């Protein structure tokens, strides 16, 4: 939709680089892994690409007994180790001017007063203009405390001509009731448009490309429905175990960790109708419609599977099972694997199963969406029976090896008319010289610009919990997760689940 009476000017404006105005970022939980591996490097990469204002400021808030210099050193090391763009001394020297550290507990009033005066000082010295985003990279139990402290100390006040924003890492609650409760607390302090819930999958180029693929082309949309699609498989497989995250992961599990957010967002983008525009409101309207139409499995025992990895081998190395991991309750029933069959009750998708699966310690790291098409109704080829023809598939390779693959049948060279499956590939690395920003880079920039398109709204979060809650409740009262050896593709029960439908999981 054009915003002025000059469409040419609008088109040119859209091509201008998106550069953040005067602003700063406060990170709570700055000593955590996410901050070191993702947030600090993302800030540096943005600065390095010239997308941050010269006076941009970064404040770390944590309990550690650090001075500003110690914090600057931590940021420096994290940037050197994890940033994606080359280290440039002049960019670093500029960034470090705005680095500050505030020491304290989340219930320490004096620390929040220090935070307030640090922000005021940065406004004067760095020209941050009072615009600050507060990034809550802390365990969810601390969200209410931190936002209440921000309110109590006047840090969340929206003053004329400036903004204050809250950025909230997932998980947003652990079920519907807790998500709603949390939301109440956050919205007592921040207005809706200033709350940014992070689902970093939406920051990935390949995820945004689902919309381009579907709605910028004429090729796919006519067959993107129950008349042609047999089923859809959405896989997020990881080869890593839980690493040092026992405290967070145990009791949460794979389904809450990634199906409730990343995988259901992928489902929504794959299945939704074309939005009127790419504004946050229009996107949310379509995503919520489709999430609201999701139908739970009729038989939760047969159409969902949860698993837990046992001792096994991965990449030639012996790895321990989940229950032997450090910090895990040896009787834990936490799922490290989950597979769920969902259907969507609308005209486009009625009767088409969407199989979602995720797991830790699986065969390899891969995230993909495979839209698998129906078989040709009959085969006129003497040497290939209908049931031997493969099923056409469009596979969106989210990561690694980002791209899209189209699978279709082709004649095998020779004197007979034999048909075999082949692939046609689009790979980002080969087709584009532009490099993809890291998901957190894109999302932090969007927060600073106040652009909410890639952030789930509360309604989506609620609908996703509504889908997951009954499944979690069923699992809780029905036995233990099925076991699978580390390094394999999950429990046999998951294969049986698809076999009952006459289908099988892809082995990506
Ligand atoms: C996070 C989950 O949201 O996503 C982790 O909490 C998971 O358990 C991670 O490992 C995977 O992210 P990515 O971008 O590496 O696929």
Coordinates of C-alpha atoms and ligand atoms in Angstrom, one line a residue:
X1 CA 0.0 0.0 0.0
X2 CA 1.5 3.4 -0.9
X3 CA 2.0 5.8 1.9
X4 CA 2.3 9.0 0.0
X5 CA 0.9 10.4 -3.3
X6 CA 4.2 9.7 -5.0
X7 CA 4.6 5.9 -5.7
X8 CA 8.1 6.4 -7.2
X9 CA 9.3 8.0 -4.0
X10 CA 7.7 5.2 -2.0
X11 CA 9.5 2.6 -4.1
X12 CA 12.9 4.4 -3.6
X13 CA 12.3 4.7 0.1
X14 CA 11.7 0.9 0.3
X15 CA 15.1 0.3 -1.2
X16 CA 17.0 2.6 1.3
X17 CA 19.0 0.7 3.9
X18 CA 17.0 0.4 7.1
X19 CA 19.2 2.2 9.7
X20 CA 18.2 2.5 13.3
X21 CA 17.8 6.0 14.8
X22 CA 19.4 7.1 18.1
X23 CA 18.9 4.3 20.5
X24 CA 20.4 1.8 23.0
X25 CA 19.9 -1.8 24.1
X26 CA 19.8 -3.0 27.7
X27 CA 20.4 -6.7 28.1
X28 CA 19.2 -8.5 31.3
X29 CA 20.9 -11.9 31.6
X30 CA 24.0 -10.6 29.9
X31 CA 26.2 -13.3 31.3
X32 CA 24.2 -16.1 29.5
X33 CA 25.1 -18.1 26.4
X34 CA 22.5 -16.4 24.2
X35 CA 23.9 -13.0 25.0
X36 CA 27.5 -14.0 24.3
X37 CA 26.9 -16.2 21.3
X38 CA 24.1 -14.3 19.6
X39 CA 23.1 -10.9 20.9
X40 CA 26.5 -9.2 21.4
X41 CA 27.8 -10.4 18.0
X42 CA 24.6 -9.3 16.3
X43 CA 25.0 -5.8 17.7
X44 CA 28.5 -5.6 16.4
X45 CA 27.5 -7.0 13.0
X46 CA 24.8 -4.4 12.7
X47 CA 27.3 -1.7 13.7
X48 CA 29.8 -3.1 11.2
X49 CA 27.2 -3.0 8.4
X50 CA 26.6 0.7 9.3
X51 CA 23.0 0.0 10.4
X52 CA 23.3 1.4 13.9
X53 CA 23.6 5.1 14.8
X54 CA 27.1 6.3 15.8
X55 CA 26.2 6.8 19.5
X56 CA 24.5 3.4 19.9
X57 CA 24.8 2.2 23.4
X58 CA 24.8 -1.3 25.0
X59 CA 24.1 -1.8 28.7
X60 CA 24.7 -5.1 30.4
X61 CA 22.8 -5.8 33.6
X62 CA 23.8 -8.8 35.8
X63 CA 24.9 -9.9 39.2
X64 CA 28.6 -10.3 38.3
X65 CA 31.0 -8.0 40.0
X66 CA 32.2 -6.3 36.8
X67 CA 33.3 -2.8 35.9
X68 CA 32.5 -1.2 32.6
X69 CA 36.0 -2.3 31.3
X70 CA 35.3 -6.0 32.2
X71 CA 32.0 -5.9 30.4
X72 CA 33.6 -4.2 27.4
X73 CA 36.2 -7.0 27.3
X74 CA 33.5 -9.7 27.5
X75 CA 31.7 -8.1 24.6
X76 CA 34.9 -7.7 22.7
X77 CA 35.8 -11.4 23.1
X78 CA 32.2 -12.5 22.2
X79 CA 32.3 -10.4 19.1
X80 CA 35.7 -11.7 18.1
X81 CA 34.6 -15.3 18.6
X82 CA 31.1 -15.3 17.2
X83 CA 30.4 -12.3 14.9
X84 CA 29.9 -13.0 11.3
X85 CA 31.5 -9.9 9.8
X86 CA 35.2 -9.2 10.0
X87 CA 36.5 -7.5 13.1
X88 CA 37.3 -3.9 12.4
X89 CA 39.1 -1.9 15.1
X90 CA 37.4 1.4 14.2
X91 CA 33.9 -0.1 14.5
X92 CA 34.8 -1.6 17.8
X93 CA 36.3 1.6 19.1
X94 CA 33.1 3.4 18.3
X95 CA 30.8 0.7 19.8
X96 CA 32.8 0.5 23.0
X97 CA 32.2 4.2 23.7
X98 CA 28.6 3.3 24.5
X99 CA 29.2 0.0 26.5
X100 CA 28.2 0.2 30.2
X101 CA 27.6 -2.4 32.9
X102 CA 25.2 -2.2 35.8
X103 CA 25.7 -4.6 38.6
X104 CA 22.8 -5.9 40.6
X105 CA 20.0 -8.4 41.4
X106 CA 16.6 -8.1 39.7
X107 CA 15.1 -7.1 43.0
X108 CA 17.8 -4.6 43.8
X109 CA 16.2 -1.1 43.7
X110 CA 19.5 0.7 43.9
X111 CA 20.7 -1.2 40.8
X112 CA 17.6 -0.1 38.8
X113 CA 18.3 3.5 39.9
X114 CA 21.9 3.1 38.6
X115 CA 20.4 1.8 35.4
X116 CA 18.3 4.9 35.2
X117 CA 21.1 7.3 35.7
X118 CA 23.3 5.3 33.2
X119 CA 20.6 5.8 30.6
X120 CA 20.4 9.5 31.3
X121 CA 24.1 9.8 31.1
X122 CA 24.2 8.0 27.8
X123 CA 21.4 10.2 26.5
X124 CA 23.7 13.2 27.1
X125 CA 27.0 11.6 26.1
X126 CA 26.0 9.4 23.2
X127 CA 22.8 11.1 22.0
X128 CA 20.6 8.0 22.5
X129 CA 17.5 10.3 22.7
X130 CA 15.9 8.3 25.6
X131 CA 15.2 5.4 23.2
X132 CA 16.0 2.1 24.9
X133 CA 14.9 -1.5 24.3
X134 CA 15.1 -3.8 27.3
X135 CA 16.0 -7.3 26.3
X136 CA 14.9 -10.0 28.8
X137 CA 17.3 -12.8 28.1
X138 CA 16.5 -14.3 31.5
X139 CA 14.6 -17.4 32.8
X140 CA 10.8 -16.8 32.4
X141 CA 10.3 -16.8 36.2
X142 CA 12.1 -13.5 36.3
X143 CA 10.1 -11.7 33.5
X144 CA 7.5 -10.3 35.9
X145 CA 10.0 -9.0 38.4
X146 CA 12.1 -7.3 35.8
X147 CA 9.2 -5.5 34.1
X148 CA 7.8 -4.5 37.4
X149 CA 11.2 -3.0 38.4
X150 CA 11.3 -1.1 35.1
X151 CA 7.9 0.3 35.9
X152 CA 8.7 1.1 39.5
X153 CA 11.8 3.1 38.5
X154 CA 10.2 5.0 35.7
X155 CA 12.3 3.2 33.1
X156 CA 9.3 2.0 31.0
X157 CA 7.7 5.5 30.8
X158 CA 6.9 6.4 27.2
X159 CA 7.9 10.0 27.0
X160 CA 6.9 12.3 24.2
X161 CA 9.3 11.9 21.2
X162 CA 11.1 8.8 22.5
X163 CA 10.3 5.1 23.1
X164 CA 10.9 2.3 25.6
X165 CA 10.5 -1.3 24.4
X166 CA 10.5 -4.8 25.9
X167 CA 12.0 -7.7 24.1
X168 CA 11.1 -11.0 25.5
X169 CA 12.8 -14.3 24.7
X170 CA 10.9 -17.5 24.5
X171 CA 9.5 -19.5 26.2
X172 CA 6.6 -17.2 26.7
X173 CA 5.0 -19.2 29.5
X174 CA 4.8 -23.0 29.8
X175 CA 1.2 -23.3 29.0
X176 CA -1.8 -21.2 28.0
X177 CA -2.6 -20.0 31.5
X178 CA 0.9 -19.0 32.4
X179 CA 1.4 -17.2 29.0
X180 CA -1.8 -15.2 29.7
X181 CA -0.7 -14.4 33.2
X182 CA 2.7 -13.3 32.0
X183 CA 1.1 -11.2 29.3
X184 CA -1.0 -9.4 31.9
X185 CA 2.1 -8.4 33.8
X186 CA 4.0 -7.2 30.7
X187 CA 1.1 -5.2 29.4
X188 CA 0.5 -3.4 32.7
X189 CA 3.9 -1.9 32.0
X190 CA 4.4 -1.7 28.2
X191 CA 1.8 -0.9 25.5
X192 CA 1.2 -3.7 23.0
X193 CA 3.1 -2.1 20.2
X194 CA 6.2 -1.8 22.4
X195 CA 6.4 -5.5 23.3
X196 CA 8.5 -7.7 21.0
X197 CA 8.3 -11.4 21.6
X198 CA 11.3 -13.1 20.0
X199 CA 10.9 -16.3 17.9
X200 CA 14.3 -16.3 16.2
X201 CA 13.1 -18.6 13.5
X202 CA 11.1 -15.7 12.0
X203 CA 14.4 -13.8 11.7
X204 CA 15.8 -16.5 9.4
X205 CA 16.0 -15.5 5.7
X206 CA 14.8 -19.0 4.6
X207 CA 11.7 -18.6 6.8
X208 CA 10.9 -15.2 5.4
X209 CA 11.4 -16.7 2.0
X210 CA 8.4 -19.0 2.5
X211 CA 6.2 -15.9 1.9
X212 CA 8.2 -14.9 -1.2
X213 CA 8.1 -18.3 -2.6
X214 CA 4.4 -18.7 -2.1
X215 CA 3.2 -15.2 -2.9
X216 CA 5.7 -13.7 -5.3
X217 CA 5.3 -16.6 -7.8
X218 CA 2.4 -18.0 -9.8
X219 CA 3.8 -21.4 -9.9
X220 CA 3.1 -22.9 -6.5
X221 CA -0.1 -21.3 -5.2
X222 CA -2.5 -23.0 -7.6
X223 CA -1.3 -26.5 -6.3
X224 CA -0.8 -25.5 -2.7
X225 CA -4.0 -27.1 -1.4
X226 CA -5.8 -30.4 -0.7
X227 CA -6.4 -31.1 -4.4
X228 CA -2.7 -31.6 -5.0
X229 CA -0.9 -31.9 -1.6
X230 CA -0.7 -35.3 0.0
X231 CA 0.8 -34.2 3.2
X232 CA 3.4 -31.8 4.7
X233 CA 6.4 -32.7 6.9
X234 CA 8.0 -30.1 9.0
X235 CA 11.3 -31.3 10.6
X236 CA 13.6 -29.5 13.0
X237 CA 16.3 -32.0 13.8
X238 CA 19.4 -31.3 15.9
X239 CA 22.4 -33.4 16.4
X240 CA 23.4 -31.7 19.7
X241 CA 22.2 -32.8 23.1
X242 CA 21.1 -30.5 25.8
X243 CA 24.6 -29.2 26.4
X244 CA 24.8 -27.1 29.6
X245 CA 21.1 -26.2 29.5
X246 CA 19.8 -28.9 31.9
X247 CA 18.3 -26.3 34.2
X248 CA 16.2 -24.8 31.4
X249 CA 15.4 -28.0 29.4
X250 CA 14.4 -30.6 32.0
X251 CA 10.7 -30.3 32.6
X252 CA 10.2 -28.2 29.5
X253 CA 11.1 -30.7 26.7
X254 CA 11.2 -30.6 22.9
X255 CA 7.6 -29.8 22.3
X256 CA 7.4 -26.8 24.5
X257 CA 10.9 -25.7 23.5
X258 CA 10.4 -25.6 19.8
X259 CA 7.1 -27.0 18.5
X260 CA 5.0 -24.4 20.4
X261 CA 6.9 -21.6 18.8
X262 CA 9.3 -22.3 15.8
X263 CA 7.5 -25.3 14.3
X264 CA 4.0 -23.9 14.6
X265 CA 5.2 -20.6 13.1
X266 CA 6.6 -22.6 10.2
X267 CA 3.2 -24.4 9.9
X268 CA 1.4 -21.1 10.0
X269 CA 3.6 -19.5 7.2
X270 CA 3.2 -22.6 5.1
X271 CA -0.5 -23.0 5.4
X272 CA -1.9 -19.4 5.8
X273 CA -3.7 -17.4 3.1
X274 CA -2.1 -14.5 1.3
X275 CA -2.0 -11.5 3.6
X276 CA -3.3 -8.1 2.3
X277 CA 0.2 -6.7 2.9
X278 CA 3.3 -7.6 4.9
X279 CA 2.3 -5.3 7.8
X280 CA 2.4 -6.9 11.2
X281 CA -1.4 -6.6 11.5
X282 CA -2.1 -8.3 8.2
X283 CA 0.4 -11.1 8.8
X284 CA -0.9 -11.8 12.3
X285 CA -4.5 -11.9 11.0
X286 CA -3.7 -14.7 8.5
X287 CA -1.4 -16.6 10.9
X288 CA -4.0 -16.5 13.7
X289 CA -6.7 -17.7 11.3
X290 CA -4.8 -20.8 10.3
X291 CA -3.5 -21.5 13.9
X292 CA -7.1 -21.2 15.0
X293 CA -8.2 -23.8 12.4
X294 CA -5.7 -26.4 13.6
X295 CA -7.4 -29.6 14.6
X296 CA -5.8 -31.8 17.3
X297 CA -5.2 -35.5 16.6
X298 CA -8.3 -37.6 17.4
X299 CA -6.2 -40.3 19.0
X300 CA -3.4 -38.7 21.0
X301 CA -1.9 -42.1 21.7
X302 CA -1.4 -43.0 18.1
X303 CA -0.9 -39.6 16.5
X304 CA 1.7 -38.1 18.8
X305 CA 5.0 -39.6 19.9
X306 CA 7.4 -38.3 22.5
X307 CA 10.9 -39.7 22.9
X308 CA 14.0 -39.4 24.9
X309 CA 17.5 -40.1 23.7
X310 CA 19.5 -43.0 25.2
X311 CA 23.2 -43.7 25.0
X312 CA 24.4 -43.9 21.4
X313 CA 27.0 -42.9 18.8
X314 CA 27.2 -39.6 17.0
X315 CA 29.8 -38.6 14.4
X316 CA 31.9 -41.6 15.6
X317 CA 31.7 -40.5 19.2
X318 CA 30.0 -42.2 22.1
X319 CA 27.4 -40.0 23.8
X320 CA 25.5 -40.4 27.0
X321 CA 21.8 -40.8 27.2
X322 CA 19.6 -37.9 28.4
X323 CA 19.1 -39.4 31.9
X324 CA 22.9 -39.5 32.4
X325 CA 23.4 -35.9 31.3
X326 CA 24.7 -33.6 34.1
X327 CA 21.9 -31.9 36.0
X328 CA 19.1 -34.1 34.7
X329 CA 16.8 -35.9 37.1
X330 CA 17.5 -39.6 36.5
X331 CA 13.7 -40.3 36.5
X332 CA 13.0 -37.5 34.2
X333 CA 10.1 -38.0 31.7
X334 CA 11.1 -34.9 29.7
X335 CA 10.8 -35.4 25.9
X336 CA 13.9 -34.7 23.8
X337 CA 11.9 -35.8 20.7
X338 CA 8.3 -35.0 19.7
X339 CA 6.3 -35.9 16.7
X340 CA 2.7 -34.7 16.2
X341 CA 0.1 -35.1 13.4
X342 CA -2.1 -32.0 13.0
X343 CA -4.8 -31.2 10.5
X344 CA -6.2 -27.9 9.5
X345 CA -9.9 -27.5 9.3
X346 CA -10.4 -25.2 6.3
X347 CA -11.3 -25.4 2.7
X348 CA -7.7 -25.3 1.5
X349 CA -6.3 -28.0 3.8
X350 CA -9.2 -30.3 4.9
X351 CA -7.8 -33.9 5.2
X352 CA -4.1 -33.0 4.6
X353 CA -2.0 -34.1 7.5
X354 CA 0.8 -31.8 8.7
X355 CA 3.4 -34.0 10.5
X356 CA 5.7 -32.0 12.8
X357 CA 8.8 -33.5 14.4
X358 CA 11.7 -32.3 16.3
X359 CA 14.5 -33.8 18.4
X360 CA 17.9 -33.5 20.0
X361 CA 20.6 -36.0 19.2
X362 CA 19.1 -37.0 15.9
X363 CA 21.0 -38.2 12.8
X364 CA 22.0 -34.7 11.8
X365 CA 21.1 -31.0 12.1
X366 CA 18.5 -30.1 9.5
X367 CA 15.4 -28.0 9.4
X368 CA 13.1 -28.3 6.4
X369 CA 9.5 -28.1 5.3
X370 CA 8.6 -30.7 2.7
X371 CA 5.3 -30.3 0.8
X372 CA 4.7 -33.7 -0.6
X373 CA 2.3 -33.9 -3.5
X374 CA -0.1 -36.7 -4.5
X375 CA 1.0 -39.4 -6.8
X376 CA 0.0 -39.2 -10.5
X377 CA -3.4 -40.8 -10.8
X378 CA -2.0 -43.4 -13.2
X379 CA 1.2 -44.3 -14.9
X380 CA 1.3 -44.8 -18.7
X381 CA 4.8 -46.1 -18.5
X382 CA 5.2 -49.9 -19.0
X383 CA 8.3 -50.1 -16.9
X384 CA 7.1 -48.0 -14.0
X385 CA 3.9 -48.8 -12.0
X386 CA 1.9 -46.0 -10.5
X387 CA 2.9 -47.0 -7.0
X388 CA 6.6 -47.0 -8.0
X389 CA 6.5 -43.3 -9.2
X390 CA 7.9 -41.2 -6.4
X391 CA 5.9 -38.4 -4.9
X392 CA 6.7 -34.9 -6.1
X393 CA 7.9 -32.8 -3.3
X394 CA 8.9 -29.2 -2.8
X395 CA 11.4 -29.0 0.1
X396 CA 12.2 -25.7 1.7
X397 CA 15.6 -26.2 3.2
X398 CA 15.6 -23.8 6.2
X399 CA 19.0 -24.8 7.4
X400 CA 21.8 -25.7 6.8
X401 CA 22.5 -25.7 3.1
X402 CA 19.7 -23.1 2.7
X403 CA 17.6 -23.3 -0.4
X404 CA 14.7 -25.1 -2.1
X405 CA 14.6 -28.5 -3.8
X406 CA 11.9 -29.7 -6.2
X407 CA 11.7 -33.5 -6.5
X408 CA 10.0 -34.9 -9.6
X409 CA 10.2 -38.0 -11.9
X410 CA 12.3 -38.0 -15.0
X411 CA 13.0 -40.6 -17.7
X412 CA 16.1 -42.7 -17.0
X413 CA 18.4 -42.4 -20.0
X414 CA 18.3 -45.6 -22.0
X415 CA 16.1 -47.5 -24.4
X416 CA 13.2 -48.1 -22.0
X417 CA 10.7 -45.7 -20.6
X418 CA 11.7 -45.9 -17.0
X419 CA 11.0 -43.1 -14.6
X420 CA 13.1 -42.2 -11.6
X421 CA 13.1 -39.3 -9.1
X422 CA 15.5 -36.4 -9.6
X423 CA 16.0 -33.0 -7.9
X424 CA 16.1 -29.4 -9.1
X425 CA 17.9 -27.2 -6.6
X426 CA 18.1 -23.6 -5.7
X427 CA 20.9 -22.8 -3.2
X428 CA 21.3 -19.4 -1.6
X429 CA 25.1 -19.5 -1.8
X430 CA 24.9 -20.0 -5.6
X431 CA 22.1 -17.6 -6.5
X432 CA 22.9 -14.6 -4.4
X433 CA 26.1 -12.7 -3.7
X434 CA 24.3 -10.9 -0.8
X435 CA 24.9 -12.6 2.6
X436 CA 22.1 -13.4 4.9
X437 CA 22.0 -11.5 8.2
X438 CA 21.9 -13.7 11.2
X439 CA 18.4 -14.1 12.7
X440 CA 19.2 -12.0 15.8
X441 CA 20.7 -9.3 13.7
X442 CA 17.6 -8.8 11.7
X443 CA 15.3 -9.0 14.8
X444 CA 17.4 -6.6 16.9
X445 CA 17.4 -4.1 14.1
X446 CA 13.6 -4.5 13.7
X447 CA 13.1 -3.8 17.4
X448 CA 15.2 -0.6 17.2
X449 CA 13.1 0.4 14.2
X450 CA 9.8 -0.5 15.9
X451 CA 9.0 -2.9 13.0
X452 CA 6.9 -5.7 14.5
X453 CA 6.3 -7.9 11.3
X454 CA 8.6 -10.7 12.4
X455 CA 7.4 -10.9 16.0
X456 CA 4.6 -13.2 17.1
X457 CA 1.6 -11.5 18.8
X458 CA 0.0 -12.7 22.0
X459 CA -2.9 -14.3 20.0
X460 CA -0.5 -16.5 18.1
X461 CA 1.3 -17.5 21.3
X462 CA -2.1 -18.3 23.0
X463 CA -3.3 -20.4 20.0
X464 CA 0.0 -22.3 19.9
X465 CA -0.4 -23.2 23.6
X466 CA -4.0 -24.2 23.0
X467 CA -2.7 -26.7 20.5
X468 CA 0.0 -28.0 22.7
X469 CA -1.6 -28.1 26.1
X470 CA -3.9 -31.1 25.6
X471 CA -1.0 -33.0 24.1
X472 CA 1.3 -32.2 27.0
X473 CA -1.5 -33.2 29.5
X474 CA -2.0 -36.5 27.7
X475 CA 1.7 -37.3 27.8
X476 CA 2.0 -36.4 31.4
X477 CA -0.7 -38.9 32.4
X478 CA 0.3 -41.6 30.0
X479 CA 3.6 -43.4 30.7
X480 CA 7.1 -42.5 29.7
X481 CA 8.7 -41.2 26.5
X482 CA 9.8 -43.8 24.0
X483 CA 13.6 -44.3 24.0
X484 CA 15.8 -43.9 20.9
X485 CA 19.5 -44.3 20.6
X486 CA 21.4 -41.0 20.2
X487 CA 22.5 -40.5 16.6
X488 CA 19.4 -42.1 15.1
X489 CA 16.2 -40.6 13.6
X490 CA 14.0 -41.0 16.7
X491 CA 11.9 -43.7 18.3
X492 CA 10.4 -46.5 16.1
X493 CA 7.0 -45.4 17.4
X494 CA 7.4 -42.3 15.2
X495 CA 8.0 -44.4 12.1
X496 CA 5.0 -46.5 13.1
X497 CA 2.8 -43.4 13.4
X498 CA 3.4 -42.5 9.8
X499 CA 3.4 -46.1 8.6
X500 CA -0.2 -46.4 9.8
X501 CA -1.1 -43.6 7.4
X502 CA 0.8 -45.4 4.6
X503 CA 3.6 -42.8 4.7
X504 CA 7.2 -42.5 5.9
X505 CA 9.4 -39.7 7.3
X506 CA 11.9 -38.2 5.0
X507 CA 15.5 -39.0 5.8
X508 CA 17.0 -35.5 5.0
Ligands
LIG1 C1 16.1 -22.6 20.5 C2 15.9 -23.8 21.4 O1 14.9 -21.8 20.4 O2 16.4 -23.0 19.2 C3 17.1 -24.7 21.4 O3 15.6 -23.3 22.7 C4 17.5 -25.0 20.0 O4 16.9 -25.8 22.1 C5 17.6 -23.7 19.2 O5 18.8 -25.7 20.0 C6 17.9 -24.1 17.7 O6 18.1 -22.9 17.0 P1 18.8 -22.9 15.5 O7 18.7 -21.5 15.0 O8 20.2 -23.4 15.7 O9 18.0 -23.9 14.8

